[in-house]
């Protein structure tokens, strides 16, 4: 119940019994045979991410803290092995980053979920030396990386890679976003074991 009568927010449950007395009176319920059939909208099958994928970075359009930067050196591609499954509750994909030269060696695993037509990966965290970004400095910082991939038919996909630097060797929060292109180049390499994405499906 809602309103200002002091019982707002309460819910009443009253048992009832329905007894069939006979057929419906003529004209109350239309004859189903005379009701036109309305065509249902075609169901969209969620996209899948499968196989061996090359991830290319568009550094020319990368941004740091939301601002466009001068042209940067081309970033080498990375390689993913991926498998995905869908249920009535949603879709999940498991991926591993593999070594750039030895494609049978898995380096880092991740899980993606399909949210509003976009594959979104769980954030990953890596420890990196401060000298990588601040020459001559010591210590380490945490590199937080996250991914999003637009759902498209099999073939070339697009998305965004987001890296955030966390730690004492950066004077302020630094976030870099770079567009990515993902191309399926074949099947998952032999020797690479992927977790069953069924274990990560939403319930």
Coordinates of C-alpha atoms in Angstrom, one line a residue:
X1 CA 0.0 0.0 0.0
X2 CA 1.1 3.6 -0.6
X3 CA -0.2 6.9 0.6
X4 CA -0.3 8.9 3.8
X5 CA -2.8 6.8 5.8
X6 CA -0.2 5.3 8.1
X7 CA -0.2 2.0 6.3
X8 CA 2.1 2.9 3.4
X9 CA 4.7 0.2 2.6
X10 CA 2.6 -2.6 3.9
X11 CA 1.7 -5.7 1.8
X12 CA -1.5 -7.7 2.4
X13 CA -1.7 -11.4 1.2
X14 CA -5.2 -12.8 1.1
X15 CA -5.8 -16.5 0.0
X16 CA -8.5 -17.0 -2.6
X17 CA -10.3 -20.0 -4.3
X18 CA -11.4 -19.9 -7.9
X19 CA -14.1 -22.3 -9.0
X20 CA -15.0 -23.0 -12.6
X21 CA -18.7 -22.6 -13.2
X22 CA -18.8 -23.3 -16.9
X23 CA -17.9 -21.9 -20.3
X24 CA -17.3 -18.1 -20.8
X25 CA -20.4 -16.2 -22.0
X26 CA -20.4 -15.5 -25.7
X27 CA -18.6 -12.4 -26.7
X28 CA -16.7 -11.9 -23.4
X29 CA -13.5 -13.6 -24.7
X30 CA -12.8 -13.4 -28.5
X31 CA -12.4 -16.7 -30.3
X32 CA -8.7 -17.3 -30.7
X33 CA -9.2 -18.4 -34.2
X34 CA -10.3 -14.9 -35.2
X35 CA -7.5 -13.0 -33.5
X36 CA -4.8 -12.0 -35.9
X37 CA -1.3 -13.4 -35.2
X38 CA 1.3 -10.7 -34.5
X39 CA 4.7 -11.7 -35.7
X40 CA 7.2 -11.7 -32.9
X41 CA 10.5 -9.8 -33.2
X42 CA 13.4 -11.9 -34.1
X43 CA 15.6 -12.8 -31.1
X44 CA 19.2 -11.5 -31.2
X45 CA 21.8 -14.2 -30.6
X46 CA 24.5 -12.8 -28.3
X47 CA 27.9 -12.6 -29.9
X48 CA 30.7 -14.9 -28.9
X49 CA 34.5 -14.5 -28.5
X50 CA 36.3 -17.6 -29.5
X51 CA 39.8 -18.6 -30.7
X52 CA 43.1 -16.9 -31.0
X53 CA 43.0 -13.1 -31.1
X54 CA 45.4 -10.4 -32.0
X55 CA 44.9 -7.1 -30.1
X56 CA 46.3 -4.0 -31.8
X57 CA 46.5 -0.6 -30.0
X58 CA 45.7 2.7 -31.8
X59 CA 48.2 4.8 -30.0
X60 CA 47.7 7.8 -32.4
X61 CA 44.3 8.3 -30.7
X62 CA 45.3 7.5 -27.1
X63 CA 44.4 9.9 -24.3
X64 CA 46.0 10.5 -21.0
X65 CA 43.7 11.8 -18.3
X66 CA 41.2 12.6 -21.0
X67 CA 43.6 14.7 -23.1
X68 CA 45.0 13.9 -26.5
X69 CA 48.7 13.4 -26.5
X70 CA 51.5 13.9 -29.0
X71 CA 52.1 10.9 -31.3
X72 CA 53.5 8.0 -29.3
X73 CA 55.6 5.0 -30.4
X74 CA 53.6 2.2 -31.9
X75 CA 52.7 -0.4 -29.2
X76 CA 53.3 -4.0 -30.3
X77 CA 50.2 -6.2 -30.4
X78 CA 49.3 -8.7 -27.7
X79 CA 47.7 -12.0 -28.1
X80 CA 44.7 -13.6 -26.4
X81 CA 43.2 -17.1 -26.4
X82 CA 39.5 -16.9 -25.7
X83 CA 36.4 -19.1 -25.1
X84 CA 32.8 -17.9 -24.4
X85 CA 29.4 -19.4 -23.5
X86 CA 25.9 -17.9 -23.1
X87 CA 22.9 -19.0 -21.1
X88 CA 19.4 -17.5 -20.6
X89 CA 21.0 -15.4 -17.8
X90 CA 23.9 -13.9 -19.8
X91 CA 27.3 -14.5 -21.3
X92 CA 30.8 -15.0 -20.0
X93 CA 34.2 -15.4 -21.6
X94 CA 37.5 -16.7 -20.3
X95 CA 40.7 -15.3 -21.8
X96 CA 44.4 -15.7 -21.3
X97 CA 47.2 -13.4 -22.6
X98 CA 49.8 -15.6 -24.2
X99 CA 53.5 -14.9 -24.8
X100 CA 54.1 -12.8 -28.0
X101 CA 56.6 -15.3 -29.4
X102 CA 55.7 -18.6 -27.7
X103 CA 51.9 -18.6 -28.3
X104 CA 51.6 -21.9 -26.3
X105 CA 52.6 -20.1 -23.1
X106 CA 49.8 -18.5 -21.1
X107 CA 50.8 -15.4 -19.1
X108 CA 47.7 -13.9 -17.5
X109 CA 44.1 -15.0 -17.2
X110 CA 40.9 -12.9 -17.2
X111 CA 37.1 -13.2 -17.2
X112 CA 34.8 -11.1 -19.3
X113 CA 31.0 -10.6 -19.1
X114 CA 28.6 -9.3 -21.7
X115 CA 26.9 -6.2 -20.3
X116 CA 24.5 -4.1 -22.4
X117 CA 26.0 -5.4 -25.7
X118 CA 29.6 -4.9 -24.6
X119 CA 32.2 -7.4 -23.3
X120 CA 33.7 -6.0 -20.1
X121 CA 36.8 -7.6 -18.5
X122 CA 37.6 -7.9 -14.8
X123 CA 40.4 -5.4 -13.9
X124 CA 43.9 -6.8 -13.7
X125 CA 46.7 -5.5 -11.5
X126 CA 50.5 -5.7 -12.2
X127 CA 53.5 -4.5 -10.3
X128 CA 55.9 -2.4 -12.5
X129 CA 59.2 -0.5 -11.8
X130 CA 58.8 3.2 -11.4
X131 CA 61.7 3.7 -13.7
X132 CA 59.5 2.6 -16.6
X133 CA 57.7 5.9 -16.4
X134 CA 59.9 8.1 -14.2
X135 CA 63.6 7.6 -15.3
X136 CA 66.0 7.3 -12.4
X137 CA 63.3 6.6 -9.8
X138 CA 63.2 3.6 -7.6
X139 CA 60.3 1.5 -6.3
X140 CA 57.3 0.0 -7.9
X141 CA 53.8 1.1 -8.8
X142 CA 50.6 -0.8 -9.6
X143 CA 49.3 -0.9 -13.1
X144 CA 45.5 -1.4 -13.2
X145 CA 44.3 -2.4 -16.7
X146 CA 40.7 -2.9 -17.8
X147 CA 39.2 -3.8 -21.2
X148 CA 35.9 -3.3 -23.0
X149 CA 35.0 -4.8 -26.3
X150 CA 32.0 -3.9 -28.5
X151 CA 29.9 -6.9 -29.4
X152 CA 30.0 -7.5 -33.2
X153 CA 29.7 -10.4 -35.5
X154 CA 32.6 -12.8 -35.9
X155 CA 35.7 -11.1 -37.3
X156 CA 37.2 -7.8 -36.3
X157 CA 36.1 -6.3 -33.0
X158 CA 36.8 -2.9 -31.5
X159 CA 37.1 -1.7 -28.0
X160 CA 39.1 0.2 -25.4
X161 CA 42.1 -0.5 -23.2
X162 CA 42.3 1.6 -20.0
X163 CA 45.5 1.7 -17.9
X164 CA 45.6 3.4 -14.6
X165 CA 48.9 4.1 -12.7
X166 CA 48.6 3.7 -8.9
X167 CA 51.5 4.2 -6.5
X168 CA 54.0 6.6 -5.0
X169 CA 56.1 7.2 -8.1
X170 CA 53.4 9.2 -9.9
X171 CA 52.5 12.6 -8.5
X172 CA 48.9 12.4 -9.6
X173 CA 46.5 9.8 -10.8
X174 CA 47.4 8.9 -14.4
X175 CA 44.9 7.1 -16.7
X176 CA 45.6 6.3 -20.3
X177 CA 42.9 5.1 -22.7
X178 CA 43.7 3.6 -26.1
X179 CA 41.3 2.3 -28.8
X180 CA 41.9 -1.4 -29.7
X181 CA 41.2 -3.6 -32.6
X182 CA 40.8 -7.3 -32.1
X183 CA 41.1 -9.8 -35.0
X184 CA 40.5 -13.5 -34.8
X185 CA 43.5 -15.3 -36.4
X186 CA 42.6 -18.9 -35.8
X187 CA 41.9 -21.5 -33.1
X188 CA 43.2 -21.5 -29.5
X189 CA 46.9 -22.7 -29.7
X190 CA 47.6 -26.2 -28.5
X191 CA 48.9 -26.3 -25.0
X192 CA 46.8 -23.3 -23.8
X193 CA 44.2 -24.3 -21.3
X194 CA 41.2 -22.0 -20.7
X195 CA 38.9 -22.2 -17.8
X196 CA 35.4 -23.3 -18.7
X197 CA 33.4 -20.0 -19.1
X198 CA 30.3 -21.9 -17.9
X199 CA 31.6 -21.5 -14.3
X200 CA 31.4 -17.7 -14.7
X201 CA 27.9 -17.4 -16.1
X202 CA 25.6 -15.2 -14.1
X203 CA 22.9 -17.0 -12.1

